[in-house]
Amino acid sequence: MTTATVTSRRRRVSGLEKSRRREAAVLVLPSLIPILVLSVAPLVMGIALAFTDARLVRRPKYEFVGVDNFIDLFSNAMFWQSFRIGMVWAVSVTLLQLLFALGLALLLNSDLKFQGLTRVLALIPWAMPPVVVAIMWQMIYAPNGPLNGVLGAFGLSGETNWLANFSTALPAVVLVGVWVGMPQTTVTLLAGLQQIPDELNEAASVDGANAWQRFRSVTWPSLRPIVTSITSLNFIWNFNSFSLVYVLTEGGPGGKTMLPMLFTYLEAFKNRNIGYAAAMGVVLVVVVVALLAVYLWAQFRQDDDGRKVK
């Protein structure tokens, strides 16, 4: 084969490769445009607003103020309080969801009577809109509600207003967050449990392993990748929670349930400081991106470990 022939073949291959790339770009473009319009453009506008003193009025002015909004934000005690409450909320809800969901998934994966009905009942909170859930729990937590009625029957409580009390508001809201988010984690863990071959548990039983030893040596290693993923994603989702807590308490009493997203919303639409609220949004985006980086790092490390085992 002559040099001219080889060169001609390389040019044809290169031309085909360029043609395929153009076709791929044309196919991706219809999906890319909505993403740019609906996600990237608002993000850029939000970052730009964070450096202005824009207010929510009929004819807002957009005067450039540099990093003044960020300086004011980092010296605002209420912002740091909302950030601390957001972390407590996210950690508590995520861990309790995982704990209860794991127990429920193990129960649903066993030879349970009325298994189908039990699974349907376990999924009901997932099917309910957050606003409906919040209103239902407001009624349960009310001073004359069923919770105080049950506790009062045993002489444990009077007419406590659980959502208006400084010491009980955050735990009460956390309990609702766990209840409403637990079905999703349960379904994910149940799917993982059903992927474990029965032969592994049978072999462990033949070797004399009890239930705890089978869980520790067979079930948990199989579930660990799923637990890592669902815990990371749940933490990010919970940190960004808004509607449930807004309807339940609006951040009260005294800011005891003021989550970061709720604080940002109130600053933007109640106090009408759009520029200041945009600065909060930028800080929260940075926090969420950092959390996503940790999640992706855990995923890559998990994949590397899997390949090494193979």
PDB file of C-alpha atoms in Angstrom:
ATOM      1  CA  MET A   1       0.000   0.000   0.000  1.00  0.00           C
ATOM      2  CA  THR A   2       1.476   3.321  -1.084  1.00  0.00           C
ATOM      3  CA  THR A   3       1.837   6.397   1.113  1.00  0.00           C
ATOM      4  CA  ALA A   4      -0.703   8.309  -1.013  1.00  0.00           C
ATOM      5  CA  THR A   5      -3.289   5.555  -0.473  1.00  0.00           C
ATOM      6  CA  VAL A   6      -2.760   5.586   3.305  1.00  0.00           C
ATOM      7  CA  THR A   7      -3.062   9.372   3.411  1.00  0.00           C
ATOM      8  CA  SER A   8      -6.247   9.268   1.339  1.00  0.00           C
ATOM      9  CA  ARG A   9      -7.792   6.651   3.698  1.00  0.00           C
ATOM     10  CA  ARG A  10      -6.898   8.721   6.782  1.00  0.00           C
ATOM     11  CA  ARG A  11      -8.597  11.753   5.239  1.00  0.00           C
ATOM     12  CA  ARG A  12     -11.769   9.744   4.557  1.00  0.00           C
ATOM     13  CA  VAL A  13     -11.803   8.440   8.158  1.00  0.00           C
ATOM     14  CA  SER A  14     -11.230  11.948   9.491  1.00  0.00           C
ATOM     15  CA  GLY A  15     -14.078  13.276   7.313  1.00  0.00           C
ATOM     16  CA  LEU A  16     -16.435  10.577   8.581  1.00  0.00           C
ATOM     17  CA  GLU A  17     -15.457  11.341  12.168  1.00  0.00           C
ATOM     18  CA  LYS A  18     -16.208  15.056  11.692  1.00  0.00           C
ATOM     19  CA  SER A  19     -19.516  14.214  10.048  1.00  0.00           C
ATOM     20  CA  ARG A  20     -20.519  12.017  13.016  1.00  0.00           C
ATOM     21  CA  ARG A  21     -19.599  14.767  15.481  1.00  0.00           C
ATOM     22  CA  ARG A  22     -21.752  17.271  13.565  1.00  0.00           C
ATOM     23  CA  GLU A  23     -24.679  14.816  13.577  1.00  0.00           C
ATOM     24  CA  ALA A  24     -24.227  14.249  17.337  1.00  0.00           C
ATOM     25  CA  ALA A  25     -24.198  18.032  17.934  1.00  0.00           C
ATOM     26  CA  VAL A  26     -27.407  18.448  15.915  1.00  0.00           C
ATOM     27  CA  LEU A  27     -29.108  15.664  17.916  1.00  0.00           C
ATOM     28  CA  VAL A  28     -28.021  17.085  21.297  1.00  0.00           C
ATOM     29  CA  LEU A  29     -28.924  20.694  20.457  1.00  0.00           C
ATOM     30  CA  PRO A  30     -32.736  20.403  21.075  1.00  0.00           C
ATOM     31  CA  SER A  31     -32.067  19.138  24.591  1.00  0.00           C
ATOM     32  CA  LEU A  32     -29.240  21.567  25.237  1.00  0.00           C
ATOM     33  CA  ILE A  33     -31.214  24.738  24.487  1.00  0.00           C
ATOM     34  CA  PRO A  34     -33.885  24.238  27.234  1.00  0.00           C
ATOM     35  CA  ILE A  35     -31.154  23.398  29.736  1.00  0.00           C
ATOM     36  CA  LEU A  36     -29.290  26.600  28.893  1.00  0.00           C
ATOM     37  CA  VAL A  37     -32.481  28.699  29.001  1.00  0.00           C
ATOM     38  CA  LEU A  38     -34.027  27.182  32.138  1.00  0.00           C
ATOM     39  CA  SER A  39     -30.938  26.366  34.232  1.00  0.00           C
ATOM     40  CA  VAL A  40     -27.813  28.198  33.147  1.00  0.00           C
ATOM     41  CA  ALA A  41     -29.416  31.563  32.326  1.00  0.00           C
ATOM     42  CA  PRO A  42     -31.205  31.923  35.745  1.00  0.00           C
ATOM     43  CA  LEU A  43     -28.000  30.888  37.493  1.00  0.00           C
ATOM     44  CA  VAL A  44     -26.001  33.574  35.662  1.00  0.00           C
ATOM     45  CA  MET A  45     -28.716  36.176  36.344  1.00  0.00           C
ATOM     46  CA  GLY A  46     -28.784  35.208  40.033  1.00  0.00           C
ATOM     47  CA  ILE A  47     -25.013  35.590  40.325  1.00  0.00           C
ATOM     48  CA  ALA A  48     -25.232  38.992  38.609  1.00  0.00           C
ATOM     49  CA  LEU A  49     -28.029  40.110  40.980  1.00  0.00           C
ATOM     50  CA  ALA A  50     -25.908  39.155  43.991  1.00  0.00           C
ATOM     51  CA  PHE A  51     -23.599  42.075  43.188  1.00  0.00           C
ATOM     52  CA  THR A  52     -26.396  44.671  43.033  1.00  0.00           C
ATOM     53  CA  ASP A  53     -28.700  46.363  45.551  1.00  0.00           C
ATOM     54  CA  ALA A  54     -31.852  45.357  43.609  1.00  0.00           C
ATOM     55  CA  ARG A  55     -35.106  45.481  45.558  1.00  0.00           C
ATOM     56  CA  LEU A  56     -38.494  43.976  44.691  1.00  0.00           C
ATOM     57  CA  VAL A  57     -40.323  47.178  43.736  1.00  0.00           C
ATOM     58  CA  ARG A  58     -42.230  48.331  40.668  1.00  0.00           C
ATOM     59  CA  ARG A  59     -39.173  49.854  38.978  1.00  0.00           C
ATOM     60  CA  PRO A  60     -36.134  48.199  40.559  1.00  0.00           C
ATOM     61  CA  LYS A  61     -32.694  49.751  40.206  1.00  0.00           C
ATOM     62  CA  TYR A  62     -29.687  47.541  39.702  1.00  0.00           C
ATOM     63  CA  GLU A  63     -26.763  49.517  41.092  1.00  0.00           C
ATOM     64  CA  PHE A  64     -23.505  47.605  41.346  1.00  0.00           C
ATOM     65  CA  VAL A  65     -22.393  47.258  44.994  1.00  0.00           C
ATOM     66  CA  GLY A  66     -19.509  44.818  44.605  1.00  0.00           C
ATOM     67  CA  VAL A  67     -19.227  42.267  47.410  1.00  0.00           C
ATOM     68  CA  ASP A  68     -21.181  44.360  49.959  1.00  0.00           C
ATOM     69  CA  ASN A  69     -24.073  41.844  49.991  1.00  0.00           C
ATOM     70  CA  PHE A  70     -21.677  39.006  50.833  1.00  0.00           C
ATOM     71  CA  ILE A  71     -19.975  41.051  53.577  1.00  0.00           C
ATOM     72  CA  ASP A  72     -23.379  41.869  55.117  1.00  0.00           C
ATOM     73  CA  LEU A  73     -24.441  38.240  54.773  1.00  0.00           C
ATOM     74  CA  PHE A  74     -21.404  36.798  56.539  1.00  0.00           C
ATOM     75  CA  SER A  75     -21.869  39.266  59.408  1.00  0.00           C
ATOM     76  CA  ASN A  76     -25.580  38.404  59.742  1.00  0.00           C
ATOM     77  CA  ALA A  77     -26.133  36.216  62.817  1.00  0.00           C
ATOM     78  CA  MET A  78     -29.511  35.051  61.495  1.00  0.00           C
ATOM     79  CA  PHE A  79     -27.870  33.651  58.343  1.00  0.00           C
ATOM     80  CA  TRP A  80     -25.416  31.601  60.384  1.00  0.00           C
ATOM     81  CA  GLN A  81     -28.231  30.437  62.658  1.00  0.00           C
ATOM     82  CA  SER A  82     -30.251  29.291  59.629  1.00  0.00           C
ATOM     83  CA  PHE A  83     -27.167  27.536  58.249  1.00  0.00           C
ATOM     84  CA  ARG A  84     -26.611  25.728  61.558  1.00  0.00           C
ATOM     85  CA  ILE A  85     -30.290  24.731  61.777  1.00  0.00           C
ATOM     86  CA  GLY A  86     -30.143  23.564  58.145  1.00  0.00           C
ATOM     87  CA  MET A  87     -27.193  21.284  58.909  1.00  0.00           C
ATOM     88  CA  VAL A  88     -28.870  19.892  62.059  1.00  0.00           C
ATOM     89  CA  TRP A  89     -32.077  19.339  60.099  1.00  0.00           C
ATOM     90  CA  ALA A  90     -30.328  17.665  57.140  1.00  0.00           C
ATOM     91  CA  VAL A  91     -28.143  15.375  59.289  1.00  0.00           C
ATOM     92  CA  SER A  92     -31.006  14.389  61.632  1.00  0.00           C
ATOM     93  CA  VAL A  93     -33.566  13.736  58.904  1.00  0.00           C
ATOM     94  CA  THR A  94     -31.103  11.871  56.671  1.00  0.00           C
ATOM     95  CA  LEU A  95     -29.786   9.546  59.391  1.00  0.00           C
ATOM     96  CA  LEU A  96     -33.205   8.837  60.909  1.00  0.00           C
ATOM     97  CA  GLN A  97     -34.692   8.203  57.460  1.00  0.00           C
ATOM     98  CA  LEU A  98     -31.902   5.725  56.751  1.00  0.00           C
ATOM     99  CA  LEU A  99     -32.262   3.966  60.109  1.00  0.00           C
ATOM    100  CA  PHE A 100     -36.053   3.564  59.975  1.00  0.00           C
ATOM    101  CA  ALA A 101     -36.078   2.827  56.234  1.00  0.00           C
ATOM    102  CA  LEU A 102     -33.495   0.061  56.669  1.00  0.00           C
ATOM    103  CA  GLY A 103     -35.593  -1.586  59.386  1.00  0.00           C
ATOM    104  CA  LEU A 104     -38.759  -1.266  57.305  1.00  0.00           C
ATOM    105  CA  ALA A 105     -37.030  -2.604  54.167  1.00  0.00           C
ATOM    106  CA  LEU A 106     -35.757  -5.655  56.079  1.00  0.00           C
ATOM    107  CA  LEU A 107     -39.288  -6.235  57.403  1.00  0.00           C
ATOM    108  CA  LEU A 108     -40.860  -5.917  53.939  1.00  0.00           C
ATOM    109  CA  ASN A 109     -38.232  -8.270  52.497  1.00  0.00           C
ATOM    110  CA  SER A 110     -39.119 -11.009  55.002  1.00  0.00           C
ATOM    111  CA  ASP A 111     -41.931 -13.551  54.774  1.00  0.00           C
ATOM    112  CA  LEU A 112     -44.500 -11.105  56.072  1.00  0.00           C
ATOM    113  CA  LYS A 113     -48.236 -11.760  55.975  1.00  0.00           C
ATOM    114  CA  PHE A 114     -50.194  -9.259  53.856  1.00  0.00           C
ATOM    115  CA  GLN A 115     -46.882  -8.166  52.341  1.00  0.00           C
ATOM    116  CA  GLY A 116     -48.504  -6.355  49.397  1.00  0.00           C
ATOM    117  CA  LEU A 117     -50.853  -4.367  51.647  1.00  0.00           C
ATOM    118  CA  THR A 118     -47.985  -3.497  54.005  1.00  0.00           C
ATOM    119  CA  ARG A 119     -45.898  -2.155  51.123  1.00  0.00           C
ATOM    120  CA  VAL A 120     -48.782   0.016  49.921  1.00  0.00           C
ATOM    121  CA  LEU A 121     -49.324   1.422  53.427  1.00  0.00           C
ATOM    122  CA  ALA A 122     -45.592   2.128  53.761  1.00  0.00           C
ATOM    123  CA  LEU A 123     -45.626   4.160  50.534  1.00  0.00           C
ATOM    124  CA  ILE A 124     -48.585   6.407  51.411  1.00  0.00           C
ATOM    125  CA  PRO A 125     -46.482   9.322  52.793  1.00  0.00           C
ATOM    126  CA  TRP A 126     -44.533   9.398  49.514  1.00  0.00           C
ATOM    127  CA  ALA A 127     -47.744   9.846  47.503  1.00  0.00           C
ATOM    128  CA  MET A 128     -48.951  12.837  49.524  1.00  0.00           C
ATOM    129  CA  PRO A 129     -48.089  16.423  48.479  1.00  0.00           C
ATOM    130  CA  PRO A 130     -45.827  18.200  51.025  1.00  0.00           C
ATOM    131  CA  VAL A 131     -48.469  20.881  51.675  1.00  0.00           C
ATOM    132  CA  VAL A 132     -51.083  18.250  52.565  1.00  0.00           C
ATOM    133  CA  VAL A 133     -48.572  16.487  54.810  1.00  0.00           C
ATOM    134  CA  ALA A 134     -47.767  19.749  56.582  1.00  0.00           C
ATOM    135  CA  ILE A 135     -51.434  20.604  57.192  1.00  0.00           C
ATOM    136  CA  MET A 136     -52.142  17.079  58.470  1.00  0.00           C
ATOM    137  CA  TRP A 137     -49.244  17.258  60.950  1.00  0.00           C
ATOM    138  CA  GLN A 138     -50.285  20.746  62.060  1.00  0.00           C
ATOM    139  CA  MET A 139     -53.575  19.180  63.114  1.00  0.00           C
ATOM    140  CA  ILE A 140     -51.774  16.288  64.848  1.00  0.00           C
ATOM    141  CA  TYR A 141     -49.445  18.665  66.743  1.00  0.00           C
ATOM    142  CA  ALA A 142     -52.199  21.144  67.701  1.00  0.00           C
ATOM    143  CA  PRO A 143     -52.763  21.745  71.467  1.00  0.00           C
ATOM    144  CA  ASN A 144     -56.126  19.969  71.188  1.00  0.00           C
ATOM    145  CA  GLY A 145     -54.857  17.479  68.578  1.00  0.00           C
ATOM    146  CA  PRO A 146     -54.648  13.676  68.735  1.00  0.00           C
ATOM    147  CA  LEU A 147     -50.996  13.574  69.868  1.00  0.00           C
ATOM    148  CA  ASN A 148     -51.733  15.547  73.029  1.00  0.00           C
ATOM    149  CA  GLY A 149     -54.898  13.489  73.458  1.00  0.00           C
ATOM    150  CA  VAL A 150     -52.962  10.196  73.459  1.00  0.00           C
ATOM    151  CA  LEU A 151     -50.202  11.543  75.721  1.00  0.00           C
ATOM    152  CA  GLY A 152     -52.770  13.086  78.056  1.00  0.00           C
ATOM    153  CA  ALA A 153     -54.550   9.725  78.385  1.00  0.00           C
ATOM    154  CA  PHE A 154     -51.342   8.332  79.884  1.00  0.00           C
ATOM    155  CA  GLY A 155     -50.743  11.445  81.988  1.00  0.00           C
ATOM    156  CA  LEU A 156     -47.620  12.397  79.985  1.00  0.00           C
ATOM    157  CA  SER A 157     -48.560  15.800  78.600  1.00  0.00           C
ATOM    158  CA  GLY A 158     -50.973  18.670  78.811  1.00  0.00           C
ATOM    159  CA  GLU A 159     -51.924  20.848  75.844  1.00  0.00           C
ATOM    160  CA  THR A 160     -48.443  21.374  74.408  1.00  0.00           C
ATOM    161  CA  ASN A 161     -48.230  23.434  71.207  1.00  0.00           C
ATOM    162  CA  TRP A 162     -45.459  21.364  69.656  1.00  0.00           C
ATOM    163  CA  LEU A 163     -44.774  23.631  66.659  1.00  0.00           C
ATOM    164  CA  ALA A 164     -44.845  26.893  68.662  1.00  0.00           C
ATOM    165  CA  ASN A 165     -42.669  25.729  71.551  1.00  0.00           C
ATOM    166  CA  PHE A 166     -38.987  26.782  71.370  1.00  0.00           C
ATOM    167  CA  SER A 167     -37.685  23.409  72.597  1.00  0.00           C
ATOM    168  CA  THR A 168     -40.015  21.097  70.633  1.00  0.00           C
ATOM    169  CA  ALA A 169     -40.475  22.898  67.284  1.00  0.00           C
ATOM    170  CA  LEU A 170     -37.330  21.606  65.538  1.00  0.00           C
ATOM    171  CA  PRO A 171     -37.657  17.953  66.749  1.00  0.00           C
ATOM    172  CA  ALA A 172     -41.336  18.021  65.722  1.00  0.00           C
ATOM    173  CA  VAL A 173     -40.459  19.271  62.239  1.00  0.00           C
ATOM    174  CA  VAL A 174     -37.630  16.726  61.924  1.00  0.00           C
ATOM    175  CA  LEU A 175     -40.097  13.921  62.719  1.00  0.00           C
ATOM    176  CA  VAL A 176     -42.368  15.064  59.880  1.00  0.00           C
ATOM    177  CA  GLY A 177     -39.383  15.227  57.489  1.00  0.00           C
ATOM    178  CA  VAL A 178     -38.408  11.667  58.408  1.00  0.00           C
ATOM    179  CA  TRP A 179     -41.967  10.402  57.967  1.00  0.00           C
ATOM    180  CA  VAL A 180     -42.500  11.947  54.560  1.00  0.00           C
ATOM    181  CA  GLY A 181     -39.091  10.989  53.106  1.00  0.00           C
ATOM    182  CA  MET A 182     -38.744   7.491  54.505  1.00  0.00           C
ATOM    183  CA  PRO A 183     -40.737   5.611  51.787  1.00  0.00           C
ATOM    184  CA  GLN A 184     -38.355   6.643  49.007  1.00  0.00           C
ATOM    185  CA  THR A 185     -35.331   5.378  50.965  1.00  0.00           C
ATOM    186  CA  THR A 186     -37.241   2.211  51.886  1.00  0.00           C
ATOM    187  CA  VAL A 187     -38.046   1.395  48.255  1.00  0.00           C
ATOM    188  CA  THR A 188     -34.412   1.937  47.226  1.00  0.00           C
ATOM    189  CA  LEU A 189     -33.070  -0.288  50.018  1.00  0.00           C
ATOM    190  CA  LEU A 190     -35.743  -2.925  49.363  1.00  0.00           C
ATOM    191  CA  ALA A 191     -34.662  -3.094  45.712  1.00  0.00           C
ATOM    192  CA  GLY A 192     -31.078  -3.620  46.920  1.00  0.00           C
ATOM    193  CA  LEU A 193     -32.127  -6.366  49.334  1.00  0.00           C
ATOM    194  CA  GLN A 194     -33.957  -8.245  46.590  1.00  0.00           C
ATOM    195  CA  GLN A 195     -30.778  -8.298  44.491  1.00  0.00           C
ATOM    196  CA  ILE A 196     -28.911 -10.333  47.145  1.00  0.00           C
ATOM    197  CA  PRO A 197     -28.904 -14.034  46.129  1.00  0.00           C
ATOM    198  CA  ASP A 198     -30.665 -16.297  48.632  1.00  0.00           C
ATOM    199  CA  GLU A 199     -27.772 -18.738  48.358  1.00  0.00           C
ATOM    200  CA  LEU A 200     -25.486 -16.349  50.256  1.00  0.00           C
ATOM    201  CA  ASN A 201     -27.781 -16.197  53.284  1.00  0.00           C
ATOM    202  CA  GLU A 202     -28.419 -19.958  53.093  1.00  0.00           C
ATOM    203  CA  ALA A 203     -24.673 -20.668  53.012  1.00  0.00           C
ATOM    204  CA  ALA A 204     -24.131 -18.365  56.015  1.00  0.00           C
ATOM    205  CA  SER A 205     -26.954 -20.141  57.905  1.00  0.00           C
ATOM    206  CA  VAL A 206     -25.394 -23.534  57.167  1.00  0.00           C
ATOM    207  CA  ASP A 207     -22.113 -22.193  58.614  1.00  0.00           C
ATOM    208  CA  GLY A 208     -23.984 -21.363  61.835  1.00  0.00           C
ATOM    209  CA  ALA A 209     -24.291 -17.572  61.435  1.00  0.00           C
ATOM    210  CA  ASN A 210     -27.112 -15.940  63.387  1.00  0.00           C
ATOM    211  CA  ALA A 211     -29.302 -13.107  62.052  1.00  0.00           C
ATOM    212  CA  TRP A 212     -26.925 -10.315  63.114  1.00  0.00           C
ATOM    213  CA  GLN A 213     -23.887 -12.122  61.662  1.00  0.00           C
ATOM    214  CA  ARG A 214     -25.736 -12.669  58.343  1.00  0.00           C
ATOM    215  CA  PHE A 215     -26.653  -8.986  58.240  1.00  0.00           C
ATOM    216  CA  ARG A 216     -23.090  -7.886  58.980  1.00  0.00           C
ATOM    217  CA  SER A 217     -21.315 -10.266  56.577  1.00  0.00           C
ATOM    218  CA  VAL A 218     -23.846 -10.623  53.725  1.00  0.00           C
ATOM    219  CA  THR A 219     -26.535  -7.922  53.748  1.00  0.00           C
ATOM    220  CA  TRP A 220     -24.579  -4.824  54.732  1.00  0.00           C
ATOM    221  CA  PRO A 221     -21.666  -5.263  52.251  1.00  0.00           C
ATOM    222  CA  SER A 222     -24.233  -5.680  49.457  1.00  0.00           C
ATOM    223  CA  LEU A 223     -26.221  -2.608  50.531  1.00  0.00           C
ATOM    224  CA  ARG A 224     -23.264  -0.334  51.254  1.00  0.00           C
ATOM    225  CA  PRO A 225     -22.993   1.186  47.719  1.00  0.00           C
ATOM    226  CA  ILE A 226     -26.738   1.959  47.747  1.00  0.00           C
ATOM    227  CA  VAL A 227     -26.563   3.385  51.265  1.00  0.00           C
ATOM    228  CA  THR A 228     -23.675   5.669  50.249  1.00  0.00           C
ATOM    229  CA  SER A 229     -25.597   7.013  47.252  1.00  0.00           C
ATOM    230  CA  ILE A 230     -28.979   7.446  48.911  1.00  0.00           C
ATOM    231  CA  THR A 231     -27.470   9.044  52.037  1.00  0.00           C
ATOM    232  CA  SER A 232     -25.496  11.596  50.008  1.00  0.00           C
ATOM    233  CA  LEU A 233     -28.438  12.528  47.794  1.00  0.00           C
ATOM    234  CA  ASN A 234     -30.904  12.650  50.715  1.00  0.00           C
ATOM    235  CA  PHE A 235     -28.589  14.989  52.615  1.00  0.00           C
ATOM    236  CA  ILE A 236     -28.461  17.405  49.669  1.00  0.00           C
ATOM    237  CA  TRP A 237     -32.243  17.252  49.147  1.00  0.00           C
ATOM    238  CA  ASN A 238     -32.928  17.744  52.853  1.00  0.00           C
ATOM    239  CA  PHE A 239     -30.516  20.669  53.102  1.00  0.00           C
ATOM    240  CA  ASN A 240     -32.505  22.370  50.307  1.00  0.00           C
ATOM    241  CA  SER A 241     -35.918  21.676  51.897  1.00  0.00           C
ATOM    242  CA  PHE A 242     -38.423  24.507  51.800  1.00  0.00           C
ATOM    243  CA  SER A 243     -42.153  23.851  51.293  1.00  0.00           C
ATOM    244  CA  LEU A 244     -42.719  21.406  54.165  1.00  0.00           C
ATOM    245  CA  VAL A 245     -41.157  23.609  56.861  1.00  0.00           C
ATOM    246  CA  TYR A 246     -42.617  26.790  55.357  1.00  0.00           C
ATOM    247  CA  VAL A 247     -46.183  25.484  55.721  1.00  0.00           C
ATOM    248  CA  LEU A 248     -45.520  23.922  59.132  1.00  0.00           C
ATOM    249  CA  THR A 249     -43.864  26.832  60.961  1.00  0.00           C
ATOM    250  CA  GLU A 250     -42.716  29.548  58.491  1.00  0.00           C
ATOM    251  CA  GLY A 251     -39.357  29.313  60.258  1.00  0.00           C
ATOM    252  CA  GLY A 252     -40.713  30.006  63.755  1.00  0.00           C
ATOM    253  CA  PRO A 253     -40.892  30.178  66.636  1.00  0.00           C
ATOM    254  CA  GLY A 254     -38.127  32.783  66.936  1.00  0.00           C
ATOM    255  CA  GLY A 255     -36.269  31.336  63.942  1.00  0.00           C
ATOM    256  CA  LYS A 256     -35.858  27.922  65.611  1.00  0.00           C
ATOM    257  CA  THR A 257     -36.847  26.125  62.359  1.00  0.00           C
ATOM    258  CA  MET A 258     -35.461  28.691  59.899  1.00  0.00           C
ATOM    259  CA  LEU A 259     -33.779  26.648  57.156  1.00  0.00           C
ATOM    260  CA  PRO A 260     -31.384  28.423  54.719  1.00  0.00           C
ATOM    261  CA  MET A 261     -33.758  28.170  51.730  1.00  0.00           C
ATOM    262  CA  LEU A 262     -36.625  29.506  53.829  1.00  0.00           C
ATOM    263  CA  PHE A 263     -34.495  32.409  55.069  1.00  0.00           C
ATOM    264  CA  THR A 264     -33.554  33.233  51.467  1.00  0.00           C
ATOM    265  CA  TYR A 265     -37.193  33.160  50.360  1.00  0.00           C
ATOM    266  CA  LEU A 266     -38.364  35.433  53.187  1.00  0.00           C
ATOM    267  CA  GLU A 267     -35.526  37.893  52.537  1.00  0.00           C
ATOM    268  CA  ALA A 268     -36.426  38.046  48.838  1.00  0.00           C
ATOM    269  CA  PHE A 269     -40.234  38.186  48.945  1.00  0.00           C
ATOM    270  CA  LYS A 270     -41.028  39.513  52.433  1.00  0.00           C
ATOM    271  CA  ASN A 271     -38.211  42.018  52.930  1.00  0.00           C
ATOM    272  CA  ARG A 272     -37.918  42.524  49.122  1.00  0.00           C
ATOM    273  CA  ASN A 273     -34.094  42.483  49.131  1.00  0.00           C
ATOM    274  CA  ILE A 274     -33.595  40.624  45.866  1.00  0.00           C
ATOM    275  CA  GLY A 275     -29.894  41.416  45.582  1.00  0.00           C
ATOM    276  CA  TYR A 276     -29.207  40.329  49.154  1.00  0.00           C
ATOM    277  CA  ALA A 277     -31.262  37.142  48.703  1.00  0.00           C
ATOM    278  CA  ALA A 278     -29.376  36.398  45.471  1.00  0.00           C
ATOM    279  CA  ALA A 279     -26.110  36.563  47.446  1.00  0.00           C
ATOM    280  CA  MET A 280     -27.560  33.966  49.843  1.00  0.00           C
ATOM    281  CA  GLY A 281     -28.518  31.836  46.862  1.00  0.00           C
ATOM    282  CA  VAL A 282     -24.977  31.990  45.495  1.00  0.00           C
ATOM    283  CA  VAL A 283     -23.540  30.857  48.837  1.00  0.00           C
ATOM    284  CA  LEU A 284     -26.028  27.973  49.002  1.00  0.00           C
ATOM    285  CA  VAL A 285     -25.163  26.918  45.451  1.00  0.00           C
ATOM    286  CA  VAL A 286     -21.486  26.783  46.434  1.00  0.00           C
ATOM    287  CA  VAL A 287     -22.360  24.638  49.465  1.00  0.00           C
ATOM    288  CA  VAL A 288     -24.482  22.250  47.375  1.00  0.00           C
ATOM    289  CA  VAL A 289     -21.768  21.979  44.693  1.00  0.00           C
ATOM    290  CA  ALA A 290     -19.256  21.114  47.433  1.00  0.00           C
ATOM    291  CA  LEU A 291     -21.621  18.412  48.741  1.00  0.00           C
ATOM    292  CA  LEU A 292     -22.066  17.067  45.214  1.00  0.00           C
ATOM    293  CA  ALA A 293     -18.272  16.939  44.805  1.00  0.00           C
ATOM    294  CA  VAL A 294     -18.056  14.805  47.965  1.00  0.00           C
ATOM    295  CA  TYR A 295     -20.817  12.547  46.602  1.00  0.00           C
ATOM    296  CA  LEU A 296     -19.058  12.130  43.230  1.00  0.00           C
ATOM    297  CA  TRP A 297     -15.748  11.457  44.977  1.00  0.00           C
ATOM    298  CA  ALA A 298     -17.438   8.722  47.032  1.00  0.00           C
ATOM    299  CA  GLN A 299     -18.970   7.273  43.867  1.00  0.00           C
ATOM    300  CA  PHE A 300     -15.655   7.201  41.970  1.00  0.00           C
ATOM    301  CA  ARG A 301     -13.893   5.672  44.956  1.00  0.00           C
ATOM    302  CA  GLN A 302     -16.658   3.081  45.217  1.00  0.00           C
ATOM    303  CA  ASP A 303     -16.346   2.252  41.505  1.00  0.00           C
ATOM    304  CA  ASP A 304     -12.565   1.942  41.820  1.00  0.00           C
ATOM    305  CA  ASP A 305     -12.957  -0.435  44.775  1.00  0.00           C
ATOM    306  CA  GLY A 306     -15.436  -2.499  42.754  1.00  0.00           C
ATOM    307  CA  ARG A 307     -13.033  -2.809  39.845  1.00  0.00           C
ATOM    308  CA  LYS A 308     -10.193  -3.791  42.182  1.00  0.00           C
ATOM    309  CA  VAL A 309     -12.338  -6.539  43.704  1.00  0.00           C
ATOM    310  CA  LYS A 310     -13.128  -7.854  40.237  1.00  0.00           C
TER     311      LYS A 310
END
